[in-house]
Amino acid sequence: AVRNSMRAAALLVALVVFPRTGDSHTTRLGTHAPAARARFSTTRSRSTCMAAGGLSLGPLGMGTWAWGNKLLWGYDPDQDAELQLAFDEAVKGGVRFFDTGDSYGTGALEGRAESLLGDFRRDLGRSRPRLASQCVFGTKLAVYPWRLTSGSFVDACRASLDRMGLDQVEIAQAHWSAQRFQPWQERPLWEGLADCYDLGLCRAVGLSNFGPQQLDKCLDYMDSRGVPVALDQVQFSLLSTAPLQSGLIDLCRERGITPIAYSPLALGALSGKYSLDKLPKGPRGLVIGQVLKGARELTGTIEDIARARRRTPAQVAINWAMRKGTVPIVGARSVAQVRDNLGACSFKLSTAEVAELDAAGRKVRQPATQNIFMTS
């Protein structure tokens, strides 16, 4: 019971947290592995991405945070069939990177997202083996306070592989850095990830919530071990632009890893689906309502551009993140959501439109903070 409570607490503080106060790109691999041409490119955005280990990520990824999460997303096992249809639609539409984590799923459903992804990939492999083989799974290992040794992270990776029914996952990731709150865990975390690669449990490793200084240090360590680092995931949207201001995205380019933008729609606040009079139930509705109060000019600008382009607000917000040099990962629980997300890849915002969105974003009264685990 104590451990379950600690897990719940660790997960809650790792969520997207909002404060209570106050050009076309090609992401390339530099120092960590030989560069290669990506197979996925969209008709008009011409955005490609190859990562360490020769992994083709594509310009848009799919997140699975909601799969198994009853608290924020109202998951029910009866949704599994629809989730599988969404997965199949994403793969057929060109999505290659699927992000998950061993903590995804609340309570007894912890790890549910990994299990579902593994099942869906196997089922797809029976009818479309080539497509299934092109999937790139990245699972994030939670830096729980009881994971104190490198071996504990190796064990966690093995458990994730068991849930996904795999002998090797494409990318094993650190869900967050321990530097801010439990710095004594940081080196065992790095060592554990490197050991996962050396043991053949993954083709590359990845990071999440590592700021520029800590990222640079970790990359130096991984280089010393000969371990390819594919990506760094950070919270990034028109409501949370810190990775641009800190120089993190530029550093990722310099060091040859892919910056992944998670929560590009800010829990749905930028999706165009919600307003102060129409909010989702539960904690997510409280968060979205809080941020929308001070973001009317931004949401209005997004809507204006969407109307002019005959696109959806979500597509505009996602495309903005692409234009800033990131690969966004967007959650989806239905075929309709997947198709809407994929629509973000079929056009490119103009420089003037990007500047207009930037200006509106700077006027938001209460922008989103970074995840509390985000390091300097």
CSV table of C-alpha atoms in Angstrom, one decimal:
chain,number,residue,atom,x,y,z
A,1,ALA,CA,0.0,0.0,0.0
A,2,VAL,CA,2.8,2.4,0.9
A,3,ARG,CA,4.6,1.6,-2.4
A,4,ASN,CA,1.4,2.2,-4.4
A,5,SER,CA,0.9,5.5,-2.6
A,6,MET,CA,4.5,6.5,-3.4
A,7,ARG,CA,4.0,5.6,-7.1
A,8,ALA,CA,0.8,7.7,-7.3
A,9,ALA,CA,2.6,10.6,-5.7
A,10,ALA,CA,5.5,10.3,-8.1
A,11,LEU,CA,3.2,10.1,-11.1
A,12,LEU,CA,1.1,13.1,-10.0
A,13,VAL,CA,4.1,15.4,-9.7
A,14,ALA,CA,5.5,14.2,-13.0
A,15,LEU,CA,2.3,15.4,-14.8
A,16,VAL,CA,2.1,18.5,-16.8
A,17,VAL,CA,2.0,21.2,-14.1
A,18,PHE,CA,0.5,24.7,-14.5
A,19,PRO,CA,1.6,27.5,-12.2
A,20,ARG,CA,-0.5,28.5,-9.3
A,21,THR,CA,1.0,32.0,-9.4
A,22,GLY,CA,1.6,34.6,-11.3
A,23,ASP,CA,11.6,26.9,-40.9
A,24,SER,CA,11.0,23.6,-42.1
A,25,HIS,CA,13.4,21.3,-40.5
A,26,THR,CA,15.3,18.1,-40.9
A,27,THR,CA,16.4,16.6,-37.6
A,28,ARG,CA,19.6,14.8,-38.1
A,29,LEU,CA,21.8,12.5,-36.1
A,30,GLY,CA,25.3,13.9,-35.5
A,31,THR,CA,27.7,12.4,-33.1
A,32,HIS,CA,25.8,9.4,-31.9
A,33,ALA,CA,25.4,7.3,-35.0
A,34,PRO,CA,25.7,7.6,-38.8
A,35,ALA,CA,23.0,9.7,-40.4
A,36,ALA,CA,20.6,8.2,-42.9
A,37,ARG,CA,17.6,9.3,-44.9
A,38,ALA,CA,14.2,9.0,-43.2
A,39,ARG,CA,11.6,7.0,-45.1
A,40,PHE,CA,8.7,9.1,-43.8
A,41,SER,CA,8.1,12.5,-45.3
A,42,THR,CA,4.9,14.4,-45.6
A,43,THR,CA,3.7,15.8,-48.9
A,44,ARG,CA,4.2,19.5,-48.0
A,45,SER,CA,6.0,19.8,-44.6
A,46,ARG,CA,9.0,17.8,-46.0
A,47,SER,CA,10.0,17.0,-42.4
A,48,THR,CA,12.1,14.0,-41.7
A,49,CYS,CA,13.8,12.6,-38.7
A,50,MET,CA,16.4,9.9,-38.2
A,51,ALA,CA,17.6,9.1,-34.7
A,52,ALA,CA,20.3,7.1,-33.1
A,53,GLY,CA,20.5,3.4,-34.1
A,54,GLY,CA,19.2,4.2,-37.6
A,55,LEU,CA,15.6,4.6,-36.1
A,56,SER,CA,13.2,6.5,-38.3
A,57,LEU,CA,10.9,8.6,-36.1
A,58,GLY,CA,9.0,10.6,-38.6
A,59,PRO,CA,7.8,14.2,-38.1
A,60,LEU,CA,4.9,13.1,-35.7
A,61,GLY,CA,4.7,10.6,-32.9
A,62,MET,CA,1.9,9.1,-30.9
A,63,GLY,CA,1.6,9.1,-27.1
A,64,THR,CA,-0.1,6.6,-25.0
A,65,TRP,CA,-0.3,8.4,-21.6
A,66,ALA,CA,-4.1,8.0,-21.6
A,67,TRP,CA,-4.1,4.3,-22.2
A,68,GLY,CA,-4.9,2.8,-18.8
A,69,ASN,CA,-5.2,6.2,-17.1
A,70,LYS,CA,-8.5,6.5,-15.3
A,71,LEU,CA,-7.7,9.5,-13.2
A,72,LEU,CA,-7.0,12.1,-15.9
A,73,TRP,CA,-8.4,10.4,-19.1
A,74,GLY,CA,-11.2,8.2,-17.9
A,75,TYR,CA,-9.8,5.0,-19.4
A,76,ASP,CA,-12.0,1.9,-19.5
A,77,PRO,CA,-10.9,-1.5,-20.8
A,78,ASP,CA,-14.0,-1.4,-23.1
A,79,GLN,CA,-12.0,1.2,-25.1
A,80,ASP,CA,-9.3,-1.2,-26.1
A,81,ALA,CA,-10.8,-2.1,-29.4
A,82,GLU,CA,-11.1,1.5,-30.4
A,83,LEU,CA,-7.5,2.1,-29.2
A,84,GLN,CA,-6.3,-0.7,-31.5
A,85,LEU,CA,-8.1,0.9,-34.4
A,86,ALA,CA,-6.4,4.2,-33.6
A,87,PHE,CA,-3.0,2.5,-33.5
A,88,ASP,CA,-3.6,0.8,-36.8
A,89,GLU,CA,-4.7,4.0,-38.4
A,90,ALA,CA,-1.6,5.8,-37.1
A,91,VAL,CA,0.8,3.2,-38.5
A,92,LYS,CA,-1.0,3.1,-41.8
A,93,GLY,CA,-0.9,6.9,-41.9
A,94,GLY,CA,2.9,7.0,-41.5
A,95,VAL,CA,3.4,7.3,-37.7
A,96,ARG,CA,6.4,5.4,-36.6
A,97,PHE,CA,7.3,6.6,-33.1
A,98,PHE,CA,5.1,5.4,-30.3
A,99,ASP,CA,5.9,6.7,-26.8
A,100,THR,CA,4.9,4.8,-23.7
A,101,GLY,CA,6.1,4.3,-20.1
A,102,ASP,CA,6.1,1.6,-17.4
A,103,SER,CA,4.1,4.0,-15.2
A,104,TYR,CA,1.3,4.6,-17.7
A,105,GLY,CA,-1.8,3.2,-16.2
A,106,THR,CA,-3.3,4.0,-12.8
A,107,GLY,CA,-3.4,1.7,-9.8
A,108,ALA,CA,-3.6,-2.0,-10.9
A,109,LEU,CA,-3.5,-0.9,-14.5
A,110,GLU,CA,0.1,0.3,-14.2
A,111,GLY,CA,1.9,-0.8,-17.4
A,112,ARG,CA,-1.3,-1.2,-19.3
A,113,ALA,CA,-0.2,1.1,-22.1
A,114,GLU,CA,2.9,-1.0,-22.7
A,115,SER,CA,0.8,-4.2,-22.8
A,116,LEU,CA,-1.6,-2.8,-25.3
A,117,LEU,CA,1.1,-1.5,-27.6
A,118,GLY,CA,2.7,-4.8,-27.6
A,119,ASP,CA,-0.5,-6.6,-28.4
A,120,PHE,CA,-1.5,-4.2,-31.1
A,121,ARG,CA,1.9,-4.5,-32.8
A,122,ARG,CA,1.8,-8.3,-32.8
A,123,ASP,CA,-1.7,-8.3,-34.3
A,124,LEU,CA,-0.7,-5.8,-37.0
A,125,GLY,CA,2.3,-8.0,-37.7
A,126,ARG,CA,0.1,-10.9,-38.7
A,127,SER,CA,-1.5,-9.0,-41.6
A,128,ARG,CA,1.0,-6.2,-42.2
A,129,PRO,CA,4.4,-7.5,-41.1
A,130,ARG,CA,6.4,-4.8,-42.9
A,131,LEU,CA,4.5,-2.0,-41.3
A,132,ALA,CA,4.7,-3.6,-37.9
A,133,SER,CA,8.5,-3.9,-38.3
A,134,GLN,CA,8.8,-0.1,-38.9
A,135,CYS,CA,7.3,0.8,-35.6
A,136,VAL,CA,9.6,2.5,-33.1
A,137,PHE,CA,8.6,2.0,-29.5
A,138,GLY,CA,10.1,4.2,-26.8
A,139,THR,CA,9.3,3.3,-23.3
A,140,LYS,CA,10.1,5.5,-20.3
A,141,LEU,CA,11.4,4.0,-17.1
A,142,ALA,CA,10.1,5.8,-14.1
A,143,VAL,CA,12.8,7.1,-11.7
A,144,TYR,CA,10.9,5.8,-8.6
A,145,PRO,CA,12.7,6.5,-5.3
A,146,TRP,CA,13.3,2.8,-4.7
A,147,ARG,CA,15.1,2.3,-8.0
A,148,LEU,CA,18.5,3.1,-6.5
A,149,THR,CA,20.9,0.9,-8.5
A,150,SER,CA,21.7,0.5,-12.2
A,151,GLY,CA,20.4,-3.0,-11.9
A,152,SER,CA,17.0,-1.8,-10.8
A,153,PHE,CA,16.7,0.1,-14.1
A,154,VAL,CA,17.8,-2.9,-16.0
A,155,ASP,CA,15.1,-5.0,-14.2
A,156,ALA,CA,12.5,-2.3,-15.0
A,157,CYS,CA,13.4,-2.5,-18.7
A,158,ARG,CA,13.1,-6.3,-18.6
A,159,ALA,CA,9.7,-6.0,-17.0
A,160,SER,CA,8.6,-3.5,-19.7
A,161,LEU,CA,9.9,-6.0,-22.4
A,162,ASP,CA,7.8,-8.7,-20.8
A,163,ARG,CA,4.7,-6.6,-20.9
A,164,MET,CA,5.2,-5.6,-24.6
A,165,GLY,CA,6.2,-9.2,-25.5
A,166,LEU,CA,9.5,-8.1,-27.0
A,167,ASP,CA,13.1,-9.2,-26.6
A,168,GLN,CA,14.3,-5.7,-27.5
A,169,VAL,CA,12.7,-2.3,-27.5
A,170,GLU,CA,13.8,0.3,-29.9
A,171,ILE,CA,14.4,3.0,-27.3
A,172,ALA,CA,14.7,2.7,-23.5
A,173,GLN,CA,14.2,6.1,-21.9
A,174,ALA,CA,14.6,7.8,-18.5
A,175,HIS,CA,11.2,9.2,-17.6
A,176,TRP,CA,12.8,12.1,-15.8
A,177,SER,CA,16.1,13.2,-14.3
A,178,ALA,CA,16.7,12.5,-10.6
A,179,GLN,CA,19.0,15.6,-10.3
A,180,ARG,CA,16.6,18.0,-8.7
A,181,PHE,CA,15.1,15.9,-5.9
A,182,GLN,CA,17.2,12.7,-5.6
A,183,PRO,CA,20.6,13.5,-7.2
A,184,TRP,CA,22.2,10.3,-5.8
A,185,GLN,CA,20.0,8.4,-8.2
A,186,GLU,CA,21.2,10.2,-11.3
A,187,ARG,CA,24.4,8.2,-11.9
A,188,PRO,CA,22.8,4.8,-11.3
A,189,LEU,CA,20.1,5.9,-13.8
A,190,TRP,CA,22.6,6.7,-16.5
A,191,GLU,CA,24.5,3.5,-15.8
A,192,GLY,CA,21.3,1.5,-15.9
A,193,LEU,CA,20.3,2.9,-19.3
A,194,ALA,CA,23.7,2.3,-20.7
A,195,ASP,CA,23.6,-1.3,-19.3
A,196,CYS,CA,20.3,-1.8,-21.1
A,197,TYR,CA,22.0,-1.0,-24.4
A,198,ASP,CA,25.0,-3.1,-23.7
A,199,LEU,CA,22.8,-6.1,-22.8
A,200,GLY,CA,20.9,-5.7,-26.1
A,201,LEU,CA,17.6,-4.8,-24.4
A,202,CYS,CA,17.3,-1.6,-26.6
A,203,ARG,CA,18.7,-0.2,-29.8
A,204,ALA,CA,19.2,3.2,-28.3
A,205,VAL,CA,18.4,5.1,-25.2
A,206,GLY,CA,16.5,8.3,-24.7
A,207,LEU,CA,15.9,11.0,-22.0
A,208,SER,CA,13.0,13.0,-20.8
A,209,ASN,CA,12.9,16.3,-18.9
A,210,PHE,CA,16.6,16.9,-19.1
A,211,GLY,CA,17.5,20.6,-19.5
A,212,PRO,CA,20.5,21.7,-21.4
A,213,GLN,CA,23.1,21.5,-18.7
A,214,GLN,CA,22.1,18.0,-17.4
A,215,LEU,CA,21.6,16.8,-21.0
A,216,ASP,CA,25.1,17.9,-22.0
A,217,LYS,CA,26.6,16.0,-19.0
A,218,CYS,CA,24.5,12.8,-19.7
A,219,LEU,CA,25.5,12.9,-23.4
A,220,ASP,CA,29.1,13.1,-22.5
A,221,TYR,CA,28.7,10.0,-20.2
A,222,MET,CA,26.8,8.1,-22.9
A,223,ASP,CA,29.5,9.0,-25.4
A,224,SER,CA,32.1,7.6,-23.1
A,225,ARG,CA,30.2,4.3,-23.0
A,226,GLY,CA,29.5,4.2,-26.7
A,227,VAL,CA,25.8,4.4,-26.2
A,228,PRO,CA,23.6,6.0,-28.9
A,229,VAL,CA,21.1,8.6,-27.5
A,230,ALA,CA,18.1,9.1,-29.7
A,231,LEU,CA,16.1,11.9,-28.1
A,232,ASP,CA,15.2,14.2,-25.2
A,233,GLN,CA,11.5,14.6,-24.5
A,234,VAL,CA,10.4,18.0,-23.1
A,235,GLN,CA,7.1,19.7,-22.4
A,236,PHE,CA,6.7,22.1,-25.3
A,237,SER,CA,3.8,24.0,-26.7
A,238,LEU,CA,2.6,27.5,-27.4
A,239,LEU,CA,1.8,27.6,-23.7
A,240,SER,CA,5.2,26.3,-22.6
A,241,THR,CA,8.2,27.6,-24.6
A,242,ALA,CA,11.0,27.2,-22.1
A,243,PRO,CA,12.9,24.7,-24.2
A,244,LEU,CA,13.4,27.4,-26.8
A,245,GLN,CA,14.4,30.1,-24.4
A,246,SER,CA,16.9,27.9,-22.5
A,247,GLY,CA,18.6,26.9,-25.7
A,248,LEU,CA,17.7,23.2,-25.3
A,249,ILE,CA,16.3,22.7,-28.8
A,250,ASP,CA,19.5,24.2,-30.3
A,251,LEU,CA,21.6,22.0,-28.1
A,252,CYS,CA,19.8,18.9,-29.3
A,253,ARG,CA,20.6,19.9,-32.9
A,254,GLU,CA,24.2,20.5,-32.0
A,255,ARG,CA,24.6,17.2,-30.2
A,256,GLY,CA,22.7,15.3,-32.9
A,257,ILE,CA,19.7,14.1,-30.9
A,258,THR,CA,16.0,14.6,-31.6
A,259,PRO,CA,14.0,17.0,-29.4
A,260,ILE,CA,10.6,15.5,-28.8
A,261,ALA,CA,7.7,17.8,-27.8
A,262,TYR,CA,5.3,16.2,-25.4
A,263,SER,CA,2.0,17.8,-24.5
A,264,PRO,CA,2.0,20.1,-27.7
A,265,LEU,CA,-1.7,20.6,-27.1
A,266,ALA,CA,-1.3,21.3,-23.3
A,267,LEU,CA,-3.6,18.6,-22.1
A,268,GLY,CA,-6.1,19.7,-24.8
A,269,ALA,CA,-6.2,23.4,-23.9
A,270,LEU,CA,-4.9,24.2,-27.5
A,271,SER,CA,-7.1,21.6,-29.3
A,272,GLY,CA,-10.0,23.9,-29.9
A,273,LYS,CA,-12.4,21.5,-28.2
A,274,TYR,CA,-12.7,23.4,-25.0
A,275,SER,CA,-13.7,26.8,-23.6
A,276,LEU,CA,-14.4,28.2,-20.2
A,277,ASP,CA,-18.0,27.1,-20.7
A,278,LYS,CA,-17.1,23.6,-22.0
A,279,LEU,CA,-14.4,21.8,-20.0
A,280,PRO,CA,-13.6,18.1,-19.5
A,281,LYS,CA,-14.5,16.5,-16.2
A,282,GLY,CA,-12.0,15.9,-13.5
A,283,PRO,CA,-8.5,17.3,-12.8
A,284,ARG,CA,-7.8,18.0,-16.4
A,285,GLY,CA,-10.8,20.3,-16.7
A,286,LEU,CA,-9.5,22.3,-13.7
A,287,VAL,CA,-6.1,22.7,-15.3
A,288,ILE,CA,-7.5,23.6,-18.8
A,289,GLY,CA,-9.9,26.1,-17.3
A,290,GLN,CA,-7.2,27.8,-15.3
A,291,VAL,CA,-4.9,28.3,-18.3
A,292,LEU,CA,-7.6,29.3,-20.8
A,293,LYS,CA,-8.6,32.3,-18.7
A,294,GLY,CA,-5.3,34.1,-19.6
A,295,ALA,CA,-4.9,32.7,-23.1
A,296,ARG,CA,-7.8,34.2,-25.0
A,297,GLU,CA,-5.7,36.1,-27.5
A,298,LEU,CA,-3.6,33.0,-28.2
A,299,THR,CA,-6.5,30.6,-28.7
A,300,GLY,CA,-8.2,33.3,-30.9
A,301,THR,CA,-5.1,33.6,-33.1
A,302,ILE,CA,-4.9,29.8,-33.4
A,303,GLU,CA,-8.6,29.7,-34.4
A,304,ASP,CA,-8.2,32.5,-36.9
A,305,ILE,CA,-5.3,30.8,-38.7
A,306,ALA,CA,-7.1,27.5,-38.6
A,307,ARG,CA,-10.2,29.0,-40.3
A,308,ALA,CA,-8.0,30.7,-42.9
A,309,ARG,CA,-6.3,27.5,-43.7
A,310,ARG,CA,-9.3,25.3,-43.3
A,311,ARG,CA,-7.5,23.3,-40.6
A,312,THR,CA,-8.3,22.5,-37.0
A,313,PRO,CA,-6.9,24.4,-34.1
A,314,ALA,CA,-5.1,21.3,-33.0
A,315,GLN,CA,-3.4,20.9,-36.4
A,316,VAL,CA,-2.2,24.5,-36.2
A,317,ALA,CA,-0.7,24.1,-32.7
A,318,ILE,CA,1.0,20.8,-33.6
A,319,ASN,CA,2.4,22.3,-36.8
A,320,TRP,CA,3.8,25.2,-34.8
A,321,ALA,CA,5.8,22.7,-32.7
A,322,MET,CA,7.1,21.1,-35.9
A,323,ARG,CA,8.2,24.4,-37.3
A,324,LYS,CA,10.2,25.0,-34.1
A,325,GLY,CA,12.3,22.0,-34.9
A,326,THR,CA,10.7,19.3,-32.7
A,327,VAL,CA,8.9,16.0,-33.3
A,328,PRO,CA,5.6,16.4,-31.4
A,329,ILE,CA,4.0,13.3,-29.8
A,330,VAL,CA,0.2,13.6,-29.5
A,331,GLY,CA,-2.2,11.3,-27.7
A,332,ALA,CA,-5.1,9.7,-29.6
A,333,ARG,CA,-7.8,7.4,-28.5
A,334,SER,CA,-9.9,7.2,-31.7
A,335,VAL,CA,-9.4,7.0,-35.4
A,336,ALA,CA,-10.9,10.5,-35.8
A,337,GLN,CA,-8.2,11.9,-33.4
A,338,VAL,CA,-5.5,10.1,-35.3
A,339,ARG,CA,-6.6,11.5,-38.6
A,340,ASP,CA,-6.9,15.0,-37.2
A,341,ASN,CA,-3.3,14.7,-35.8
A,342,LEU,CA,-2.0,13.5,-39.1
A,343,GLY,CA,-3.5,16.5,-40.8
A,344,ALA,CA,-0.8,18.6,-39.0
A,345,CYS,CA,1.7,17.0,-41.4
A,346,SER,CA,0.1,18.0,-44.6
A,347,PHE,CA,0.9,21.8,-44.5
A,348,LYS,CA,3.5,24.2,-43.2
A,349,LEU,CA,2.7,27.4,-41.4
A,350,SER,CA,4.3,30.4,-43.0
A,351,THR,CA,7.0,32.4,-41.2
A,352,ALA,CA,4.5,35.2,-40.7
A,353,GLU,CA,2.0,32.8,-39.1
A,354,VAL,CA,4.6,31.4,-36.8
A,355,ALA,CA,5.6,34.9,-35.8
A,356,GLU,CA,1.9,35.8,-35.1
A,357,LEU,CA,1.5,32.8,-32.9
A,358,ASP,CA,4.7,33.5,-31.1
A,359,ALA,CA,3.5,37.1,-30.4
A,360,ALA,CA,0.2,35.9,-29.1
A,361,GLY,CA,1.9,33.2,-26.9
A,362,ARG,CA,4.0,35.9,-25.2
A,363,LYS,CA,0.9,37.6,-24.1
A,364,VAL,CA,-0.5,34.7,-22.2
A,365,ARG,CA,-1.0,35.8,-18.6
A,366,GLN,CA,-0.5,32.4,-17.0
A,367,PRO,CA,1.7,30.2,-19.2
A,368,ALA,CA,2.4,26.6,-18.4
A,369,THR,CA,5.4,25.8,-16.3
A,370,GLN,CA,7.8,23.0,-17.2
A,371,ASN,CA,7.4,19.6,-15.5
A,372,ILE,CA,8.8,20.0,-12.0
A,373,PHE,CA,11.4,17.3,-12.7
A,374,MET,CA,12.8,19.4,-15.6
A,375,THR,CA,16.5,20.2,-14.9
A,376,SER,CA,18.6,23.2,-15.8
